[in-house]
mmCIF file of C-alpha atoms in Angstrom:
data_model
loop_
_atom_site.group_PDB
_atom_site.id
_atom_site.type_symbol
_atom_site.label_atom_id
_atom_site.label_comp_id
_atom_site.label_asym_id
_atom_site.label_seq_id
_atom_site.Cartn_x
_atom_site.Cartn_y
_atom_site.Cartn_z
ATOM 1 C CA UNK A 135 0.248 -0.037 -0.176
ATOM 2 C CA UNK A 136 2.510 2.187 0.947
ATOM 3 C CA UNK A 137 4.698 1.732 -2.472
ATOM 4 C CA UNK A 138 1.390 2.287 -3.839
ATOM 5 C CA UNK A 139 0.769 5.549 -2.502
ATOM 6 C CA UNK A 140 4.411 6.670 -3.205
ATOM 7 C CA UNK A 141 4.096 6.066 -7.396
ATOM 8 C CA UNK A 142 0.796 8.140 -6.930
ATOM 9 C CA UNK A 143 2.579 10.836 -5.569
ATOM 10 C CA UNK A 144 5.366 10.809 -8.097
ATOM 11 C CA UNK A 145 3.052 10.924 -10.706
ATOM 12 C CA UNK A 146 0.751 13.235 -9.520
ATOM 13 C CA UNK A 147 4.253 15.419 -8.832
ATOM 14 C CA UNK A 148 5.211 14.986 -12.730
ATOM 15 C CA UNK A 149 1.965 15.910 -13.990
ATOM 16 C CA UNK A 150 2.119 18.838 -11.842
ATOM 17 C CA UNK A 151 5.308 19.836 -13.247
ATOM 18 C CA UNK A 152 4.279 19.380 -16.630
ATOM 19 C CA UNK A 153 1.455 21.860 -15.898
ATOM 20 C CA UNK A 154 4.167 24.286 -14.588
ATOM 21 C CA UNK A 155 5.659 24.073 -17.812
ATOM 22 C CA UNK A 156 2.716 24.332 -19.592
ATOM 23 C CA UNK A 157 1.387 27.720 -17.642
ATOM 24 C CA UNK A 158 4.981 28.968 -17.824
ATOM 25 C CA UNK A 159 4.648 29.002 -21.585
ATOM 26 C CA UNK A 160 1.674 30.656 -21.761
ATOM 27 C CA UNK A 161 2.432 33.306 -19.060
ATOM 28 C CA UNK A 162 5.942 33.783 -20.800
ATOM 29 C CA UNK A 163 4.204 34.199 -24.081
ATOM 30 C CA UNK A 164 1.552 36.826 -22.911
ATOM 31 C CA UNK A 165 4.565 38.722 -21.292
ATOM 32 C CA UNK A 166 6.281 38.752 -24.793
ATOM 33 C CA UNK A 167 3.553 39.932 -26.178
ATOM 34 C CA UNK A 168 2.661 42.584 -23.860
ATOM 35 C CA UNK A 169 6.327 44.162 -24.207
ATOM 36 C CA UNK A 170 5.577 44.223 -28.071
ATOM 37 C CA UNK A 171 2.499 46.133 -27.522
ATOM 38 C CA UNK A 172 3.878 48.481 -25.801
ATOM 39 C CA UNK A 173 6.649 49.374 -27.919
ATOM 40 C CA UNK A 174 4.407 49.136 -30.967
ATOM 41 C CA UNK A 175 2.039 51.683 -28.923
ATOM 42 C CA UNK A 176 5.759 53.646 -28.146
ATOM 43 C CA UNK A 177 6.177 53.920 -31.835
ATOM 44 C CA UNK A 178 2.691 54.745 -33.055
ATOM 45 C CA UNK A 179 2.032 57.435 -30.744
ATOM 46 C CA UNK A 180 -0.227 55.716 -28.114
ATOM 47 C CA UNK A 181 -2.067 53.928 -30.548
ATOM 48 C CA UNK A 182 -3.235 50.401 -28.947
ATOM 49 C CA UNK A 183 -2.711 47.487 -31.147
ATOM 50 C CA UNK A 184 -5.340 44.943 -30.772
ATOM 51 C CA UNK A 185 -5.049 41.836 -29.620
ATOM 52 C CA UNK A 186 -7.088 38.728 -28.554
ATOM 53 C CA UNK A 187 -6.224 36.471 -25.481
ATOM 54 C CA UNK A 188 -6.060 32.721 -25.302
ATOM 55 C CA UNK A 189 -8.999 33.486 -22.483
ATOM 56 C CA UNK A 190 -11.065 35.805 -24.803
ATOM 57 C CA UNK A 191 -10.719 33.091 -27.572
ATOM 58 C CA UNK A 192 -11.932 30.089 -25.533
ATOM 59 C CA UNK A 193 -14.779 31.842 -24.767
ATOM 60 C CA UNK A 194 -15.918 32.081 -27.685
ATOM 61 C CA UNK A 195 -18.671 29.571 -29.547
ATOM 62 C CA UNK A 196 -16.890 26.669 -31.462
ATOM 63 C CA UNK A 197 -17.058 28.209 -35.240
ATOM 64 C CA UNK A 198 -15.980 26.351 -37.983
ATOM 65 C CA UNK A 199 -15.845 26.842 -41.826
ATOM 66 C CA UNK A 200 -18.506 25.368 -44.413
ATOM 67 C CA UNK A 201 -15.712 23.006 -45.524
ATOM 68 C CA UNK A 202 -14.373 21.758 -42.547
ATOM 69 C CA UNK A 203 -13.975 18.118 -41.707
ATOM 70 C CA UNK A 204 -16.035 18.752 -38.063
ATOM 71 C CA UNK A 205 -14.669 15.873 -36.255
ATOM 72 C CA UNK A 206 -11.136 16.315 -37.364
ATOM 73 C CA UNK A 207 -11.158 20.205 -36.999
ATOM 74 C CA UNK A 208 -12.397 19.569 -33.645
ATOM 75 C CA UNK A 209 -10.432 16.877 -32.120
ATOM 76 C CA UNK A 210 -7.084 16.922 -33.463
ATOM 77 C CA UNK A 211 -5.991 20.152 -31.861
ATOM 78 C CA UNK A 212 -6.152 18.319 -28.743
ATOM 79 C CA UNK A 213 -4.071 14.987 -29.891
ATOM 80 C CA UNK A 214 -1.435 17.651 -31.324
ATOM 81 C CA UNK A 215 -1.308 19.184 -27.471
ATOM 82 C CA UNK A 216 -1.027 15.508 -26.214
ATOM 83 C CA UNK A 217 1.900 14.383 -28.116
ATOM 84 C CA UNK A 218 3.745 17.659 -26.762
ATOM 85 C CA UNK A 219 2.864 16.558 -23.315
ATOM 86 C CA UNK A 220 4.333 13.370 -23.779
ATOM 87 C CA UNK A 221 7.456 15.372 -25.024
ATOM 88 C CA UNK A 222 7.574 16.795 -22.069
ATOM 89 C CA UNK A 223 6.932 14.253 -20.096
ATOM 90 C CA UNK A 224 9.864 12.689 -21.211
ATOM 91 C CA UNK A 225 12.331 15.702 -20.369
ATOM 92 C CA UNK A 226 14.342 14.729 -17.094
ATOM 93 C CA UNK A 227 13.511 18.762 -16.231
ATOM 94 C CA UNK A 228 9.880 18.553 -16.727
ATOM 95 C CA UNK A 229 9.335 15.833 -14.560
ATOM 96 C CA UNK A 230 11.806 13.557 -11.646
ATOM 97 C CA UNK A 231 10.317 10.540 -13.515
ATOM 98 C CA UNK A 232 11.081 10.993 -17.369
ATOM 99 C CA UNK A 233 9.414 8.087 -19.209
ATOM 100 C CA UNK A 234 12.174 7.827 -21.813
ATOM 101 C CA UNK A 235 15.912 7.281 -20.537
ATOM 102 C CA UNK A 236 16.948 4.517 -22.846
ATOM 103 C CA UNK A 237 19.973 6.424 -24.441
ATOM 104 C CA UNK A 238 18.383 7.821 -27.265
ATOM 105 C CA UNK A 239 15.649 9.748 -26.003
ATOM 106 C CA UNK A 240 16.496 13.042 -28.050
ATOM 107 C CA UNK A 241 15.944 10.740 -31.081
ATOM 108 C CA UNK A 242 12.279 10.104 -29.942
ATOM 109 C CA UNK A 243 11.927 13.598 -28.653
ATOM 110 C CA UNK A 244 12.179 14.522 -32.181
ATOM 111 C CA UNK A 245 10.017 11.657 -33.386
ATOM 112 C CA UNK A 246 7.155 13.103 -31.105
ATOM 113 C CA UNK A 247 7.685 16.294 -31.857
ATOM 114 C CA UNK A 248 6.966 15.147 -35.592
ATOM 115 C CA UNK A 249 3.571 13.324 -34.636
ATOM 116 C CA UNK A 250 2.358 16.577 -32.705
ATOM 117 C CA UNK A 251 3.384 18.461 -36.142
ATOM 118 C CA UNK A 252 1.086 16.082 -38.260
ATOM 119 C CA UNK A 253 -1.573 16.033 -35.576
ATOM 120 C CA UNK A 254 -1.634 19.863 -36.204
ATOM 121 C CA UNK A 255 -0.861 19.572 -39.944
ATOM 122 C CA UNK A 256 -3.911 17.597 -40.222
ATOM 123 C CA UNK A 257 -6.203 19.849 -38.247
ATOM 124 C CA UNK A 258 -5.319 22.899 -40.174
ATOM 125 C CA UNK A 259 -5.879 21.072 -43.884
ATOM 126 C CA UNK A 260 -9.128 19.849 -42.260
ATOM 127 C CA UNK A 261 -10.226 23.311 -42.057
ATOM 128 C CA UNK A 262 -10.451 23.357 -45.892
ATOM 129 C CA UNK A 263 -9.978 27.145 -46.223
ATOM 130 C CA UNK A 264 -7.000 28.509 -48.325
ATOM 131 C CA UNK A 265 -6.061 30.789 -45.332
ATOM 132 C CA UNK A 266 -5.575 27.178 -43.087
ATOM 133 C CA UNK A 267 -3.757 25.517 -46.416
ATOM 134 C CA UNK A 268 -1.224 28.658 -46.304
ATOM 135 C CA UNK A 269 -0.891 28.406 -42.199
ATOM 136 C CA UNK A 270 -0.085 24.710 -43.191
ATOM 137 C CA UNK A 271 2.487 25.396 -45.735
ATOM 138 C CA UNK A 272 4.050 27.687 -43.820
ATOM 139 C CA UNK A 273 4.394 25.574 -40.360
ATOM 140 C CA UNK A 274 5.541 22.718 -42.593
ATOM 141 C CA UNK A 275 8.773 25.181 -44.006
ATOM 142 C CA UNK A 276 9.188 26.497 -40.335
ATOM 143 C CA UNK A 277 9.786 22.880 -38.686
ATOM 144 C CA UNK A 278 11.649 21.666 -41.526
ATOM 145 C CA UNK A 279 13.957 24.949 -40.911
ATOM 146 C CA UNK A 280 13.912 23.858 -37.323
ATOM 147 C CA UNK A 281 14.695 20.461 -37.555
ATOM 148 C CA UNK A 282 17.414 20.091 -39.551
ATOM 149 C CA UNK A 283 19.858 22.634 -37.721
ATOM 150 C CA UNK A 284 18.255 20.717 -34.292
ATOM 151 C CA UNK A 285 19.428 17.127 -35.824
ATOM 152 C CA UNK A 286 22.675 18.558 -36.975
ATOM 153 C CA UNK A 287 23.303 19.820 -33.345
ATOM 154 C CA UNK A 288 22.437 16.562 -32.009
ATOM 155 C CA UNK A 289 24.785 14.548 -34.265
ATOM 156 C CA UNK A 290 27.442 16.924 -33.999
ATOM 157 C CA UNK A 291 27.740 16.944 -30.275
ATOM 158 C CA UNK A 292 27.166 13.328 -30.058
ATOM 159 C CA UNK A 293 30.350 12.908 -31.991
ATOM 160 C CA UNK A 294 32.198 15.261 -30.066
ATOM 161 C CA UNK A 295 31.093 13.533 -26.699
ATOM 162 C CA UNK A 296 32.209 10.347 -28.803
ATOM 163 C CA UNK A 297 35.614 11.701 -29.172
ATOM 164 C CA UNK A 298 35.711 13.495 -25.723
ATOM 165 C CA UNK A 299 35.569 9.760 -24.250
ATOM 166 C CA UNK A 300 32.044 9.983 -23.146
ATOM 167 C CA UNK A 301 31.200 6.717 -21.619
ATOM 168 C CA UNK A 302 27.164 6.899 -21.332
ATOM 169 C CA UNK A 303 25.057 6.966 -24.213
ATOM 170 C CA UNK A 304 25.818 10.237 -26.469
ATOM 171 C CA UNK A 305 22.108 10.799 -27.635
ATOM 172 C CA UNK A 306 20.919 11.164 -24.151
ATOM 173 C CA UNK A 307 19.416 14.367 -23.028
ATOM 174 C CA UNK A 308 21.376 14.137 -19.752
ATOM 175 C CA UNK A 309 24.530 14.271 -21.651
ATOM 176 C CA UNK A 310 24.238 17.309 -23.432
ATOM 177 C CA UNK A 311 25.046 19.837 -21.163
ATOM 178 C CA UNK A 312 27.756 21.572 -22.348
ATOM 179 C CA UNK A 313 29.245 24.106 -19.436
ATOM 180 C CA UNK A 314 31.372 21.079 -18.115
ATOM 181 C CA UNK A 315 32.966 20.731 -21.915
ATOM 182 C CA UNK A 316 33.650 24.191 -22.501
ATOM 183 C CA UNK A 317 36.781 24.591 -20.269
ATOM 184 C CA UNK A 318 38.594 21.824 -22.420
ATOM 185 C CA UNK A 319 37.181 23.010 -25.870
ATOM 186 C CA UNK A 320 39.462 25.638 -27.936
ATOM 187 C CA UNK A 321 37.652 28.856 -29.356
ATOM 188 C CA UNK A 322 36.537 26.890 -32.471
ATOM 189 C CA UNK A 323 34.191 24.355 -30.751
ATOM 190 C CA UNK A 324 32.945 26.823 -28.527
ATOM 191 C CA UNK A 325 31.759 29.029 -31.753
ATOM 192 C CA UNK A 326 30.511 25.780 -33.371
ATOM 193 C CA UNK A 327 28.246 25.271 -30.234
ATOM 194 C CA UNK A 328 27.453 28.898 -29.804
ATOM 195 C CA UNK A 329 26.802 28.990 -33.742
ATOM 196 C CA UNK A 330 24.418 25.934 -33.545
ATOM 197 C CA UNK A 331 22.617 27.443 -30.821
ATOM 198 C CA UNK A 332 21.761 30.791 -32.669
ATOM 199 C CA UNK A 333 20.985 29.220 -35.549
ATOM 200 C CA UNK A 334 17.986 26.962 -33.535
ATOM 201 C CA UNK A 335 16.646 30.067 -31.433
ATOM 202 C CA UNK A 336 16.216 32.128 -35.028
ATOM 203 C CA UNK A 337 14.298 29.251 -36.487
ATOM 204 C CA UNK A 338 11.790 29.086 -33.810
ATOM 205 C CA UNK A 339 8.453 28.807 -35.531
ATOM 206 C CA UNK A 340 6.729 32.168 -35.803
ATOM 207 C CA UNK A 341 4.555 33.681 -38.411
ATOM 208 C CA UNK A 342 6.171 37.482 -37.225
ATOM 209 C CA UNK A 343 8.322 38.639 -34.534
ATOM 210 C CA UNK A 344 5.021 40.717 -33.230
ATOM 211 C CA UNK A 345 2.919 38.270 -33.650
ATOM 212 C CA UNK A 346 5.185 35.929 -31.555
ATOM 213 C CA UNK A 347 5.079 32.057 -31.661
ATOM 214 C CA UNK A 348 1.163 31.918 -32.391
ATOM 215 C CA UNK A 349 -0.019 29.914 -35.414
ATOM 216 C CA UNK A 350 -2.886 32.528 -36.104
ATOM 217 C CA UNK A 351 -2.492 36.125 -36.325
ATOM 218 C CA UNK A 352 -4.875 38.265 -35.215
ATOM 219 C CA UNK A 353 -8.161 38.891 -37.473
ATOM 220 C CA UNK A 354 -6.930 36.009 -39.272
ATOM 221 C CA UNK A 355 -9.479 33.136 -40.307
ATOM 222 C CA UNK A 356 -12.725 34.844 -38.517
ATOM 223 C CA UNK A 357 -14.629 31.860 -39.128
ATOM 224 C CA UNK A 358 -12.237 29.524 -37.116
ATOM 225 C CA UNK A 359 -13.149 30.469 -33.676
ATOM 226 C CA UNK A 360 -13.482 28.839 -30.354
ATOM 227 C CA UNK A 361 -11.528 25.998 -28.257
ATOM 228 C CA UNK A 362 -10.027 24.362 -31.164
ATOM 229 C CA UNK A 363 -8.396 27.737 -32.674
ATOM 230 C CA UNK A 364 -7.420 28.360 -29.044
ATOM 231 C CA UNK A 365 -6.006 24.806 -28.371
ATOM 232 C CA UNK A 366 -4.247 25.210 -31.583
ATOM 233 C CA UNK A 367 -2.824 28.681 -30.358
ATOM 234 C CA UNK A 368 -1.266 26.959 -27.055
ATOM 235 C CA UNK A 369 0.166 23.984 -29.252
ATOM 236 C CA UNK A 370 2.117 26.605 -31.127
ATOM 237 C CA UNK A 371 3.035 28.557 -27.906
ATOM 238 C CA UNK A 372 4.140 25.523 -26.337
ATOM 239 C CA UNK A 373 6.075 23.609 -28.988
ATOM 240 C CA UNK A 374 8.424 26.787 -29.265
ATOM 241 C CA UNK A 375 9.172 26.923 -25.201
ATOM 242 C CA UNK A 376 9.684 23.266 -25.121
ATOM 243 C CA UNK A 377 12.385 23.669 -27.817
ATOM 244 C CA UNK A 378 14.178 26.309 -26.369
ATOM 245 C CA UNK A 379 14.411 24.652 -22.868
ATOM 246 C CA UNK A 380 15.935 21.997 -25.003
ATOM 247 C CA UNK A 381 18.338 24.589 -26.375
ATOM 248 C CA UNK A 382 18.786 26.028 -23.087
ATOM 249 C CA UNK A 383 19.651 22.911 -21.173
ATOM 250 C CA UNK A 384 22.720 22.653 -23.581
ATOM 251 C CA UNK A 385 24.038 25.912 -22.088
ATOM 252 C CA UNK A 386 22.797 25.785 -18.300
ATOM 253 C CA UNK A 387 25.053 24.920 -15.756
ATOM 254 C CA UNK A 388 23.280 22.693 -14.078
ATOM 255 C CA UNK A 389 26.536 20.573 -12.680
ATOM 256 C CA UNK A 390 27.566 24.384 -11.349
ATOM 257 C CA UNK A 391 24.888 24.721 -9.436
ATOM 258 C CA UNK A 392 24.420 21.308 -7.796
ATOM 259 C CA UNK A 393 28.151 21.807 -6.743
ATOM 260 C CA UNK A 394 27.342 25.679 -5.219
ATOM 261 C CA UNK A 395 24.285 24.074 -3.286
ATOM 262 C CA UNK A 396 26.231 21.475 -1.692
ATOM 263 C CA UNK A 397 28.820 23.799 -0.724
ATOM 264 C CA UNK A 398 26.065 26.077 0.908
ATOM 265 C CA UNK A 399 24.813 23.180 2.639
ATOM 266 C CA UNK A 400 21.915 22.833 0.674
ATOM 267 C CA UNK A 401 20.577 19.072 0.415
ATOM 268 C CA UNK A 402 17.416 18.279 -1.679
ATOM 269 C CA UNK A 403 17.106 22.086 -2.079
ATOM 270 C CA UNK A 404 19.753 21.985 -4.965
ATOM 271 C CA UNK A 405 17.427 20.338 -7.179
ATOM 272 C CA UNK A 406 14.639 22.764 -6.406
ATOM 273 C CA UNK A 407 17.026 25.542 -7.165
ATOM 274 C CA UNK A 408 17.902 24.041 -10.553
ATOM 275 C CA UNK A 409 14.481 23.911 -11.338
ATOM 276 C CA UNK A 410 14.070 27.175 -10.435
ATOM 277 C CA UNK A 411 16.925 28.571 -12.117
ATOM 278 C CA UNK A 412 16.429 26.490 -15.134
ATOM 279 C CA UNK A 413 13.075 27.831 -15.815
ATOM 280 C CA UNK A 414 14.122 31.005 -15.517
ATOM 281 C CA UNK A 415 16.458 31.016 -17.925
ATOM 282 C CA UNK A 416 14.058 29.215 -20.114
ATOM 283 C CA UNK A 417 11.907 32.451 -19.654
ATOM 284 C CA UNK A 418 14.854 34.788 -20.184
ATOM 285 C CA UNK A 419 15.822 33.422 -23.186
ATOM 286 C CA UNK A 420 12.193 33.683 -24.862
ATOM 287 C CA UNK A 421 12.034 37.102 -23.899
ATOM 288 C CA UNK A 422 15.145 38.365 -25.102
ATOM 289 C CA UNK A 423 17.313 35.955 -26.865
ATOM 290 C CA UNK A 424 14.443 34.530 -29.612
ATOM 291 C CA UNK A 425 13.463 37.389 -30.906
ATOM 292 C CA UNK A 426 17.132 38.911 -31.082
ATOM 293 C CA UNK A 427 17.725 36.105 -32.918
ATOM 294 C CA UNK A 428 14.818 36.591 -35.238
ATOM 295 C CA UNK A 429 15.792 40.183 -36.070
ATOM 296 C CA UNK A 430 19.623 39.476 -36.725
ATOM 297 C CA UNK A 431 18.233 36.611 -39.012
ATOM 298 C CA UNK A 432 15.710 38.803 -40.746
ATOM 299 C CA UNK A 433 18.241 41.627 -40.997
ATOM 300 C CA UNK A 434 20.893 39.816 -42.483
ATOM 301 C CA UNK A 435 18.459 38.170 -44.749
ATOM 302 C CA UNK A 436 17.318 41.472 -46.268
ATOM 303 C CA UNK A 437 20.862 42.210 -47.392
ATOM 304 C CA UNK A 438 21.201 39.330 -49.259
ATOM 305 C CA UNK A 439 19.459 38.533 -52.868
ATOM 306 C CA UNK A 440 16.257 37.492 -52.800
ATOM 307 C CA UNK A 441 16.826 34.085 -54.636
ATOM 308 C CA UNK A 442 19.477 33.079 -52.201
ATOM 309 C CA UNK A 443 18.147 34.161 -49.070
ATOM 310 C CA UNK A 444 16.998 30.783 -48.100
ATOM 311 C CA UNK A 445 20.706 29.419 -48.052
ATOM 312 C CA UNK A 446 21.575 31.497 -45.096
ATOM 313 C CA UNK A 447 20.523 29.144 -42.529
ATOM 314 C CA UNK A 448 22.100 26.271 -44.274
ATOM 315 C CA UNK A 449 25.022 27.276 -44.815
ATOM 316 C CA UNK A 450 25.253 28.806 -40.875
ATOM 317 C CA UNK A 451 24.519 24.996 -39.924
ATOM 318 C CA UNK A 452 27.058 23.451 -42.139
ATOM 319 C CA UNK A 453 29.654 26.067 -40.643
ATOM 320 C CA UNK A 454 28.652 25.384 -37.328
ATOM 321 C CA UNK A 455 29.083 21.668 -37.939
ATOM 322 C CA UNK A 456 32.563 21.922 -39.578
ATOM 323 C CA UNK A 457 33.889 23.890 -36.509
ATOM 324 C CA UNK A 458 32.374 21.097 -34.461
ATOM 325 C CA UNK A 459 34.440 18.551 -36.763
ATOM 326 C CA UNK A 460 37.470 20.515 -36.629
ATOM 327 C CA UNK A 461 36.994 20.365 -32.875
ATOM 328 C CA UNK A 462 37.003 16.743 -32.948
ATOM 329 C CA UNK A 463 40.310 16.528 -35.106
ATOM 330 C CA UNK A 464 41.703 18.710 -32.472
ATOM 331 C CA UNK A 465 40.763 16.280 -29.777
ATOM 332 C CA UNK A 466 42.065 13.483 -31.802
ATOM 333 C CA UNK A 467 45.470 15.044 -31.945
ATOM 334 C CA UNK A 468 45.974 15.254 -28.532
ATOM 335 C CA UNK A 469 44.833 11.811 -27.926
ATOM 336 C CA UNK A 470 47.259 10.487 -30.380
ATOM 337 C CA UNK A 471 50.269 12.712 -28.551
ATOM 338 C CA UNK A 472 49.816 10.895 -25.685
#
């Protein structure tokens, strides 16, 4: 009986932490939109930019286009969010009992992200409207532009960890904290890691900088209202937040904070301290780093001839991979010299 209560408490704790991550994503996006609205209002001389919050969307009566496949349009968004919650349940910094910890959890996280994307795309195409089809095509392009550098980051860092003598599984998220490796890396490798982080953050799916990570812009597709639209908006925001959290984990000094906690005599509170500081770092990344990366890439692409703008991100991704590949060569040379 005691074991049963202990298991129930652990799962309740896991759901509580995952719910916290979802609420943190929504609140952070709301804060970002408030900051953007304040900047826009200042530039436009006090004119208020109209926006509709998630609460207002959910209060509206469900409305679907006449061309919509009703069942898919109604229930597809919930399946998309359910797939994202599976991703969240698999992350060790979202729950103390991750359901995936088999050495290749990063690959499986990408698969769950793709499954969630499929449900969202099906829901958009089920609307049967030109706007829904255009948003779906835009999301496919954005997701491909995100997944390519994300998978390249996985492969490059796993190769570096293997050459650096990693004993555990190279595709486990628990191995992907880089702060302990920076001291032994040359400037080439550090630049490669930072460049990959920059590319991934710059490709967080978004319609525009002012609209944030929302799937639909205010006033777009007015015939699609109510809970299904609100769930797709939440799905888009939460997807971006999860990817940002994975990237933040790469640069997050979890070991250093744990060592500091032990030095100060903090026992079990050290894990809570790691948890709080980590999510504050994720929020700061969403509010500052991500829009900065968006603006930098947007400014860089505006200076490139239009036919070649799409090649900027692939070139930066390949350059980052080459820098980490060169870092691996340096490691091999050092190992051979002994």
